[in-house]
Amino acid sequence: MVEILEVLREIGVPTQVGQIAARLNAPRSSIYEVIGSLASAGILEVNPGTGEVFFGLASYFYGAAYARQNPIIGLGAEEVNRLGRATGETAELCTLIKNRYAIVHSMPGNSLLRMETKPGFTLPVPWTASGRLLVAHMSREEVGALVPPEDFDLPNGVKLSLDVFYDEVRSADAQGLCVTSGILDTFTKCIAVPIRSTFGQNIATLCFVVPVAIDAVREETLVAALRESQRRLSQYPASILATSA
C-alpha cells in the first residue's frame, strides 16, 4: 500500500494500474487488489472511464488532520507566500521525506528563472542548501547511513565525499544559514535558513531559489527577509516551533 501511494505521489497525476505495476515490478493482480482496498476506503479513486488511479477525498482529510496538528505547514506556507510577494523571488518551505529533501509549499517568483517547485517534489539531500540544514541534528555516521552513495554525485559533475559534505553541514548549522550555487545547474543559487522544533532539531527550512548572478547587497536583503520570517514563526507560543538563530 505504501509503495503504491509513494508512486502516485512521485508521478503526481492519475495513472494507469499497469504503469504502477511496472514501476513496482509487481503483478497486476496484486496491485488491483490493493488499489481496490484503498479505493473502498476513499484513499484512492479510480476513474471508471479511463481506469486511471489517483488520490481520493479521504487522503485530503488525512492531510488536513496532519496540518491541524503540525502548525509548521500552515504558518510556514503563509510565510512563504509573504516572502514571495514581498521580494518577487521564488520562495519555498522544505523538509525531509525519508532520505530526500522535499518541497512542502512554494511561491514562484517573477523572474525568468523557473525551477521545479511543486509541493512533493524531491531531490537528494546533498543537492540542496536546505538538505544540509535538515540533517544537522545527525552524526556523521547517521548521515552516511541516510544518504545513498550515489546521491553525493552532484548534477554539476562534482562528487562529494561524506567528510566534505558533513563539514558543510556543520558549517551551515553553526551559521544558521546555507547558501549553495550552481549545484543543480549553472544558473541558480539557493539561500536557506532552518526552522527548529522545541527540541532543537531543524524540522524544516525557508529558502529562496534565485539567479546565481544576484549581487551581494541583494543577497543580504534576502537573507534578512528569511531571518525575519524565522523570527515571525518563533512568535507563535502554541506552535511546535522555536527560534533558530
PDB file of C-alpha atoms in Angstrom:
ATOM      1  CA  MET A   1       0.000   0.000   0.000  1.00  0.00           C
ATOM      2  CA  VAL A   2       2.719   2.440   0.961  1.00  0.00           C
ATOM      3  CA  GLU A   3       4.665   1.779  -2.238  1.00  0.00           C
ATOM      4  CA  ILE A   4       1.566   2.418  -4.371  1.00  0.00           C
ATOM      5  CA  LEU A   5       0.863   5.697  -2.590  1.00  0.00           C
ATOM      6  CA  GLU A   6       4.500   6.728  -2.979  1.00  0.00           C
ATOM      7  CA  VAL A   7       4.445   6.023  -6.729  1.00  0.00           C
ATOM      8  CA  LEU A   8       1.310   8.159  -7.150  1.00  0.00           C
ATOM      9  CA  ARG A   9       2.876  10.961  -5.130  1.00  0.00           C
ATOM     10  CA  GLU A  10       6.022  10.872  -7.260  1.00  0.00           C
ATOM     11  CA  ILE A  11       4.136  10.770 -10.576  1.00  0.00           C
ATOM     12  CA  GLY A  12       1.709  13.448  -9.441  1.00  0.00           C
ATOM     13  CA  VAL A  13      -1.104  12.701 -11.925  1.00  0.00           C
ATOM     14  CA  PRO A  14      -3.780   9.996 -12.395  1.00  0.00           C
ATOM     15  CA  THR A  15      -2.006   6.841 -13.524  1.00  0.00           C
ATOM     16  CA  GLN A  16      -2.889   3.527 -15.128  1.00  0.00           C
ATOM     17  CA  VAL A  17      -2.612   0.410 -12.979  1.00  0.00           C
ATOM     18  CA  GLY A  18      -0.188  -1.076 -15.496  1.00  0.00           C
ATOM     19  CA  GLN A  19       2.211   1.802 -15.022  1.00  0.00           C
ATOM     20  CA  ILE A  20       2.081   1.386 -11.263  1.00  0.00           C
ATOM     21  CA  ALA A  21       2.719  -2.346 -11.559  1.00  0.00           C
ATOM     22  CA  ALA A  22       5.668  -1.698 -13.879  1.00  0.00           C
ATOM     23  CA  ARG A  23       7.195   0.869 -11.519  1.00  0.00           C
ATOM     24  CA  LEU A  24       6.931  -1.562  -8.602  1.00  0.00           C
ATOM     25  CA  ASN A  25       7.800  -4.678 -10.616  1.00  0.00           C
ATOM     26  CA  ALA A  26       4.720  -6.307  -9.089  1.00  0.00           C
ATOM     27  CA  PRO A  27       1.914  -8.498 -10.517  1.00  0.00           C
ATOM     28  CA  ARG A  28      -1.076  -6.537 -11.781  1.00  0.00           C
ATOM     29  CA  SER A  29      -3.405  -8.809  -9.848  1.00  0.00           C
ATOM     30  CA  SER A  30      -1.746  -7.822  -6.577  1.00  0.00           C
ATOM     31  CA  ILE A  31      -1.830  -4.131  -7.485  1.00  0.00           C
ATOM     32  CA  TYR A  32      -5.518  -4.337  -8.426  1.00  0.00           C
ATOM     33  CA  GLU A  33      -6.309  -5.996  -5.104  1.00  0.00           C
ATOM     34  CA  VAL A  34      -4.535  -3.365  -3.022  1.00  0.00           C
ATOM     35  CA  ILE A  35      -5.965  -0.498  -5.080  1.00  0.00           C
ATOM     36  CA  GLY A  36      -9.431  -1.957  -4.602  1.00  0.00           C
ATOM     37  CA  SER A  37      -8.989  -1.899  -0.824  1.00  0.00           C
ATOM     38  CA  LEU A  38      -7.670   1.666  -0.873  1.00  0.00           C
ATOM     39  CA  ALA A  39     -10.472   2.814  -3.195  1.00  0.00           C
ATOM     40  CA  SER A  40     -13.151   1.290  -0.956  1.00  0.00           C
ATOM     41  CA  ALA A  41     -11.726   3.362   1.913  1.00  0.00           C
ATOM     42  CA  GLY A  42     -11.754   6.541  -0.192  1.00  0.00           C
ATOM     43  CA  ILE A  43      -7.972   6.859  -0.033  1.00  0.00           C
ATOM     44  CA  LEU A  44      -7.734   6.322  -3.793  1.00  0.00           C
ATOM     45  CA  GLU A  45     -10.220   6.952  -6.598  1.00  0.00           C
ATOM     46  CA  VAL A  46     -10.460   5.045  -9.881  1.00  0.00           C
ATOM     47  CA  ASN A  47     -11.730   6.844 -12.976  1.00  0.00           C
ATOM     48  CA  PRO A  48     -14.387   4.479 -14.403  1.00  0.00           C
ATOM     49  CA  GLY A  49     -13.853   5.814 -17.914  1.00  0.00           C
ATOM     50  CA  THR A  50     -10.071   5.629 -18.165  1.00  0.00           C
ATOM     51  CA  GLY A  51      -9.165   3.222 -15.364  1.00  0.00           C
ATOM     52  CA  GLU A  52      -6.655   5.753 -14.032  1.00  0.00           C
ATOM     53  CA  VAL A  53      -5.961   5.844 -10.315  1.00  0.00           C
ATOM     54  CA  PHE A  54      -5.220   8.799  -8.066  1.00  0.00           C
ATOM     55  CA  PHE A  55      -5.654  10.006  -4.512  1.00  0.00           C
ATOM     56  CA  GLY A  56      -9.193  10.153  -3.164  1.00  0.00           C
ATOM     57  CA  LEU A  57     -11.077  12.518  -0.885  1.00  0.00           C
ATOM     58  CA  ALA A  58     -10.091  10.640   2.268  1.00  0.00           C
ATOM     59  CA  SER A  59      -6.453  11.494   1.529  1.00  0.00           C
ATOM     60  CA  TYR A  60      -7.336  15.168   1.764  1.00  0.00           C
ATOM     61  CA  PHE A  61      -8.932  14.683   5.182  1.00  0.00           C
ATOM     62  CA  TYR A  62      -5.873  12.794   6.445  1.00  0.00           C
ATOM     63  CA  GLY A  63      -3.659  15.616   5.216  1.00  0.00           C
ATOM     64  CA  ALA A  64      -5.919  18.238   6.799  1.00  0.00           C
ATOM     65  CA  ALA A  65      -5.770  16.386  10.123  1.00  0.00           C
ATOM     66  CA  TYR A  66      -1.980  16.334   9.936  1.00  0.00           C
ATOM     67  CA  ALA A  67      -1.861  20.057   9.163  1.00  0.00           C
ATOM     68  CA  ARG A  68      -4.056  20.863  12.161  1.00  0.00           C
ATOM     69  CA  GLN A  69      -1.642  19.105  14.492  1.00  0.00           C
ATOM     70  CA  ASN A  70       1.509  20.472  12.821  1.00  0.00           C
ATOM     71  CA  PRO A  71       1.264  24.257  12.553  1.00  0.00           C
ATOM     72  CA  ILE A  72       4.515  24.486  10.612  1.00  0.00           C
ATOM     73  CA  ILE A  73       2.563  23.628   7.457  1.00  0.00           C
ATOM     74  CA  GLY A  74       0.069  26.464   7.643  1.00  0.00           C
ATOM     75  CA  LEU A  75       2.305  29.041   9.295  1.00  0.00           C
ATOM     76  CA  GLY A  76       5.276  28.195   7.078  1.00  0.00           C
ATOM     77  CA  ALA A  77       3.134  28.386   3.943  1.00  0.00           C
ATOM     78  CA  GLU A  78       1.896  31.830   4.967  1.00  0.00           C
ATOM     79  CA  GLU A  79       5.476  32.998   5.387  1.00  0.00           C
ATOM     80  CA  VAL A  80       6.486  31.569   2.015  1.00  0.00           C
ATOM     81  CA  ASN A  81       3.636  33.427   0.325  1.00  0.00           C
ATOM     82  CA  ARG A  82       4.582  36.640   2.135  1.00  0.00           C
ATOM     83  CA  LEU A  83       8.254  36.262   1.184  1.00  0.00           C
ATOM     84  CA  GLY A  84       7.407  35.621  -2.444  1.00  0.00           C
ATOM     85  CA  ARG A  85       5.087  38.625  -2.706  1.00  0.00           C
ATOM     86  CA  ALA A  86       7.494  40.943  -0.870  1.00  0.00           C
ATOM     87  CA  THR A  87      10.620  40.046  -2.841  1.00  0.00           C
ATOM     88  CA  GLY A  88       9.393  38.737  -6.194  1.00  0.00           C
ATOM     89  CA  GLU A  89      11.711  35.736  -5.762  1.00  0.00           C
ATOM     90  CA  THR A  90      10.811  32.050  -5.662  1.00  0.00           C
ATOM     91  CA  ALA A  91      10.304  31.074  -2.006  1.00  0.00           C
ATOM     92  CA  GLU A  92       9.892  27.586  -0.555  1.00  0.00           C
ATOM     93  CA  LEU A  93       9.130  25.688   2.638  1.00  0.00           C
ATOM     94  CA  CYS A  94      11.062  22.415   2.663  1.00  0.00           C
ATOM     95  CA  THR A  95      11.585  19.369   4.854  1.00  0.00           C
ATOM     96  CA  LEU A  96      12.810  15.760   4.733  1.00  0.00           C
ATOM     97  CA  ILE A  97      10.759  12.832   3.467  1.00  0.00           C
ATOM     98  CA  LYS A  98      12.661   9.682   4.392  1.00  0.00           C
ATOM     99  CA  ASN A  99      16.112  10.280   2.871  1.00  0.00           C
ATOM    100  CA  ARG A 100      15.242  13.082   0.445  1.00  0.00           C
ATOM    101  CA  TYR A 101      14.692  16.815   0.527  1.00  0.00           C
ATOM    102  CA  ALA A 102      11.075  17.694  -0.280  1.00  0.00           C
ATOM    103  CA  ILE A 103       9.166  20.882  -1.092  1.00  0.00           C
ATOM    104  CA  VAL A 104       6.141  21.368   1.163  1.00  0.00           C
ATOM    105  CA  HIS A 105       4.946  24.705  -0.230  1.00  0.00           C
ATOM    106  CA  SER A 106       6.256  27.167  -2.791  1.00  0.00           C
ATOM    107  CA  MET A 107       5.581  30.613  -4.234  1.00  0.00           C
ATOM    108  CA  PRO A 108       7.011  31.119  -7.750  1.00  0.00           C
ATOM    109  CA  GLY A 109       8.926  34.328  -8.336  1.00  0.00           C
ATOM    110  CA  ASN A 110       8.605  36.961 -11.038  1.00  0.00           C
ATOM    111  CA  SER A 111      11.963  36.367 -12.737  1.00  0.00           C
ATOM    112  CA  LEU A 112      12.526  34.329 -15.868  1.00  0.00           C
ATOM    113  CA  LEU A 113      14.193  31.714 -13.670  1.00  0.00           C
ATOM    114  CA  ARG A 114      11.909  28.692 -13.407  1.00  0.00           C
ATOM    115  CA  MET A 115      12.741  25.717 -11.208  1.00  0.00           C
ATOM    116  CA  GLU A 116      10.600  22.701 -10.306  1.00  0.00           C
ATOM    117  CA  THR A 117       8.822  23.951  -7.194  1.00  0.00           C
ATOM    118  CA  LYS A 118       5.598  21.968  -6.885  1.00  0.00           C
ATOM    119  CA  PRO A 119       4.775  20.533  -3.444  1.00  0.00           C
ATOM    120  CA  GLY A 120       6.009  16.967  -3.052  1.00  0.00           C
ATOM    121  CA  PHE A 121       8.935  17.431  -5.444  1.00  0.00           C
ATOM    122  CA  THR A 122      12.003  15.701  -4.001  1.00  0.00           C
ATOM    123  CA  LEU A 123      15.761  15.748  -4.561  1.00  0.00           C
ATOM    124  CA  PRO A 124      18.783  14.063  -2.976  1.00  0.00           C
ATOM    125  CA  VAL A 125      19.804  15.781   0.252  1.00  0.00           C
ATOM    126  CA  PRO A 126      23.338  16.839  -0.896  1.00  0.00           C
ATOM    127  CA  TRP A 127      21.908  18.632  -3.938  1.00  0.00           C
ATOM    128  CA  THR A 128      20.310  21.435  -1.901  1.00  0.00           C
ATOM    129  CA  ALA A 129      21.162  24.093   0.658  1.00  0.00           C
ATOM    130  CA  SER A 130      18.128  23.060   2.708  1.00  0.00           C
ATOM    131  CA  GLY A 131      19.314  19.466   2.777  1.00  0.00           C
ATOM    132  CA  ARG A 132      22.469  20.467   4.623  1.00  0.00           C
ATOM    133  CA  LEU A 133      20.422  22.139   7.352  1.00  0.00           C
ATOM    134  CA  LEU A 134      17.849  19.356   7.616  1.00  0.00           C
ATOM    135  CA  VAL A 135      20.416  16.709   8.578  1.00  0.00           C
ATOM    136  CA  ALA A 136      22.307  18.949  11.004  1.00  0.00           C
ATOM    137  CA  HIS A 137      20.993  17.054  14.044  1.00  0.00           C
ATOM    138  CA  MET A 138      22.609  13.840  12.775  1.00  0.00           C
ATOM    139  CA  SER A 139      26.074  12.461  13.401  1.00  0.00           C
ATOM    140  CA  ARG A 140      28.445  11.803  10.513  1.00  0.00           C
ATOM    141  CA  GLU A 141      27.619   8.098  10.738  1.00  0.00           C
ATOM    142  CA  GLU A 142      23.872   8.780  10.692  1.00  0.00           C
ATOM    143  CA  VAL A 143      24.203  10.983   7.623  1.00  0.00           C
ATOM    144  CA  GLY A 144      26.252   8.292   5.904  1.00  0.00           C
ATOM    145  CA  ALA A 145      23.557   5.726   6.671  1.00  0.00           C
ATOM    146  CA  LEU A 146      20.760   8.034   5.479  1.00  0.00           C
ATOM    147  CA  VAL A 147      22.175   9.292   2.189  1.00  0.00           C
ATOM    148  CA  PRO A 148      22.781   6.731  -0.600  1.00  0.00           C
ATOM    149  CA  PRO A 149      26.335   6.881  -2.029  1.00  0.00           C
ATOM    150  CA  GLU A 150      25.076   7.873  -5.486  1.00  0.00           C
ATOM    151  CA  ASP A 151      23.394  10.988  -4.047  1.00  0.00           C
ATOM    152  CA  PHE A 152      26.810  12.519  -3.413  1.00  0.00           C
ATOM    153  CA  ASP A 153      27.275  12.751  -7.207  1.00  0.00           C
ATOM    154  CA  LEU A 154      26.055  16.293  -7.854  1.00  0.00           C
ATOM    155  CA  PRO A 155      24.400  17.397 -11.125  1.00  0.00           C
ATOM    156  CA  ASN A 156      27.261  19.837 -11.762  1.00  0.00           C
ATOM    157  CA  GLY A 157      29.717  16.926 -12.003  1.00  0.00           C
ATOM    158  CA  VAL A 158      31.225  17.292  -8.537  1.00  0.00           C
ATOM    159  CA  LYS A 159      31.495  14.123  -6.469  1.00  0.00           C
ATOM    160  CA  LEU A 160      31.268  14.976  -2.770  1.00  0.00           C
ATOM    161  CA  SER A 161      32.830  12.820  -0.114  1.00  0.00           C
ATOM    162  CA  LEU A 162      30.878  12.184   3.072  1.00  0.00           C
ATOM    163  CA  ASP A 163      33.527  14.071   5.048  1.00  0.00           C
ATOM    164  CA  VAL A 164      33.324  17.192   2.873  1.00  0.00           C
ATOM    165  CA  PHE A 165      29.531  17.118   2.921  1.00  0.00           C
ATOM    166  CA  TYR A 166      29.411  16.706   6.682  1.00  0.00           C
ATOM    167  CA  ASP A 167      31.817  19.641   7.126  1.00  0.00           C
ATOM    168  CA  GLU A 168      29.380  21.721   5.060  1.00  0.00           C
ATOM    169  CA  VAL A 169      26.501  20.507   7.249  1.00  0.00           C
ATOM    170  CA  ARG A 170      28.305  21.554  10.429  1.00  0.00           C
ATOM    171  CA  SER A 171      29.233  24.956   8.980  1.00  0.00           C
ATOM    172  CA  ALA A 172      25.653  25.614   7.830  1.00  0.00           C
ATOM    173  CA  ASP A 173      24.263  24.646  11.223  1.00  0.00           C
ATOM    174  CA  ALA A 174      26.712  26.905  13.047  1.00  0.00           C
ATOM    175  CA  GLN A 175      25.714  29.882  10.880  1.00  0.00           C
ATOM    176  CA  GLY A 176      22.016  29.049  10.840  1.00  0.00           C
ATOM    177  CA  LEU A 177      22.252  29.664   7.114  1.00  0.00           C
ATOM    178  CA  CYS A 178      23.262  27.757   3.995  1.00  0.00           C
ATOM    179  CA  VAL A 179      23.920  29.146   0.517  1.00  0.00           C
ATOM    180  CA  THR A 180      24.701  26.914  -2.453  1.00  0.00           C
ATOM    181  CA  SER A 181      25.424  27.996  -6.033  1.00  0.00           C
ATOM    182  CA  GLY A 182      25.463  26.133  -9.313  1.00  0.00           C
ATOM    183  CA  ILE A 183      24.720  22.657  -7.965  1.00  0.00           C
ATOM    184  CA  LEU A 184      21.501  21.867  -9.840  1.00  0.00           C
ATOM    185  CA  ASP A 185      22.544  23.989 -12.810  1.00  0.00           C
ATOM    186  CA  THR A 186      24.843  26.913 -13.540  1.00  0.00           C
ATOM    187  CA  PHE A 187      22.068  29.495 -13.225  1.00  0.00           C
ATOM    188  CA  THR A 188      20.638  29.069  -9.738  1.00  0.00           C
ATOM    189  CA  LYS A 189      21.545  29.779  -6.137  1.00  0.00           C
ATOM    190  CA  CYS A 190      19.674  28.587  -3.042  1.00  0.00           C
ATOM    191  CA  ILE A 191      19.591  30.548   0.223  1.00  0.00           C
ATOM    192  CA  ALA A 192      18.109  28.669   3.201  1.00  0.00           C
ATOM    193  CA  VAL A 193      17.551  29.141   6.932  1.00  0.00           C
ATOM    194  CA  PRO A 194      16.318  26.477   9.361  1.00  0.00           C
ATOM    195  CA  ILE A 195      13.144  26.240  11.392  1.00  0.00           C
ATOM    196  CA  ARG A 196      13.772  24.403  14.634  1.00  0.00           C
ATOM    197  CA  SER A 197      11.411  22.435  16.838  1.00  0.00           C
ATOM    198  CA  THR A 198      11.205  22.978  20.577  1.00  0.00           C
ATOM    199  CA  PHE A 199      13.617  20.015  20.804  1.00  0.00           C
ATOM    200  CA  GLY A 200      16.264  21.938  18.843  1.00  0.00           C
ATOM    201  CA  GLN A 201      16.020  19.865  15.647  1.00  0.00           C
ATOM    202  CA  ASN A 202      15.842  21.513  12.223  1.00  0.00           C
ATOM    203  CA  ILE A 203      12.446  20.235  11.097  1.00  0.00           C
ATOM    204  CA  ALA A 204      12.055  22.472   8.039  1.00  0.00           C
ATOM    205  CA  THR A 205      13.647  25.307   6.104  1.00  0.00           C
ATOM    206  CA  LEU A 206      12.609  28.533   4.463  1.00  0.00           C
ATOM    207  CA  CYS A 207      14.544  29.283   1.305  1.00  0.00           C
ATOM    208  CA  PHE A 208      14.855  31.379  -1.818  1.00  0.00           C
ATOM    209  CA  VAL A 209      15.810  29.986  -5.225  1.00  0.00           C
ATOM    210  CA  VAL A 210      17.384  32.863  -7.137  1.00  0.00           C
ATOM    211  CA  PRO A 211      19.637  33.561 -10.133  1.00  0.00           C
ATOM    212  CA  VAL A 212      23.258  32.823  -9.286  1.00  0.00           C
ATOM    213  CA  ALA A 213      24.325  36.271 -10.508  1.00  0.00           C
ATOM    214  CA  ILE A 214      22.471  38.312  -7.862  1.00  0.00           C
ATOM    215  CA  ASP A 215      24.719  40.886  -6.197  1.00  0.00           C
ATOM    216  CA  ALA A 216      25.885  40.774  -2.594  1.00  0.00           C
ATOM    217  CA  VAL A 217      23.569  43.564  -1.429  1.00  0.00           C
ATOM    218  CA  ARG A 218      20.530  41.794  -2.854  1.00  0.00           C
ATOM    219  CA  GLU A 219      21.604  38.533  -1.241  1.00  0.00           C
ATOM    220  CA  GLU A 220      21.955  40.226   2.144  1.00  0.00           C
ATOM    221  CA  THR A 221      18.453  41.659   1.728  1.00  0.00           C
ATOM    222  CA  LEU A 222      17.038  38.196   1.026  1.00  0.00           C
ATOM    223  CA  VAL A 223      18.863  36.667   3.994  1.00  0.00           C
ATOM    224  CA  ALA A 224      17.401  39.389   6.214  1.00  0.00           C
ATOM    225  CA  ALA A 225      13.914  38.604   4.883  1.00  0.00           C
ATOM    226  CA  LEU A 226      14.373  34.916   5.693  1.00  0.00           C
ATOM    227  CA  ARG A 227      15.615  35.784   9.185  1.00  0.00           C
ATOM    228  CA  GLU A 228      12.557  37.943   9.748  1.00  0.00           C
ATOM    229  CA  SER A 229      10.253  35.072   8.747  1.00  0.00           C
ATOM    230  CA  GLN A 230      12.238  32.853  11.089  1.00  0.00           C
ATOM    231  CA  ARG A 231      11.532  35.289  13.931  1.00  0.00           C
ATOM    232  CA  ARG A 232       7.867  35.624  12.971  1.00  0.00           C
ATOM    233  CA  LEU A 233       7.374  31.867  13.158  1.00  0.00           C
ATOM    234  CA  SER A 234       9.031  31.729  16.576  1.00  0.00           C
ATOM    235  CA  GLN A 235       6.429  34.137  17.984  1.00  0.00           C
ATOM    236  CA  TYR A 236       3.622  31.556  17.950  1.00  0.00           C
ATOM    237  CA  PRO A 237       3.617  30.226  21.556  1.00  0.00           C
ATOM    238  CA  ALA A 238       1.177  27.408  20.777  1.00  0.00           C
ATOM    239  CA  SER A 239       3.245  26.091  17.902  1.00  0.00           C
ATOM    240  CA  ILE A 240       5.932  23.438  17.858  1.00  0.00           C
ATOM    241  CA  LEU A 241       8.391  25.988  16.512  1.00  0.00           C
ATOM    242  CA  ALA A 242      11.221  27.723  18.320  1.00  0.00           C
ATOM    243  CA  THR A 243      13.736  30.386  17.337  1.00  0.00           C
ATOM    244  CA  SER A 244      16.578  29.030  15.207  1.00  0.00           C
ATOM    245  CA  ALA A 245      19.034  31.918  15.332  1.00  0.00           C
TER     246      ALA A 245
END
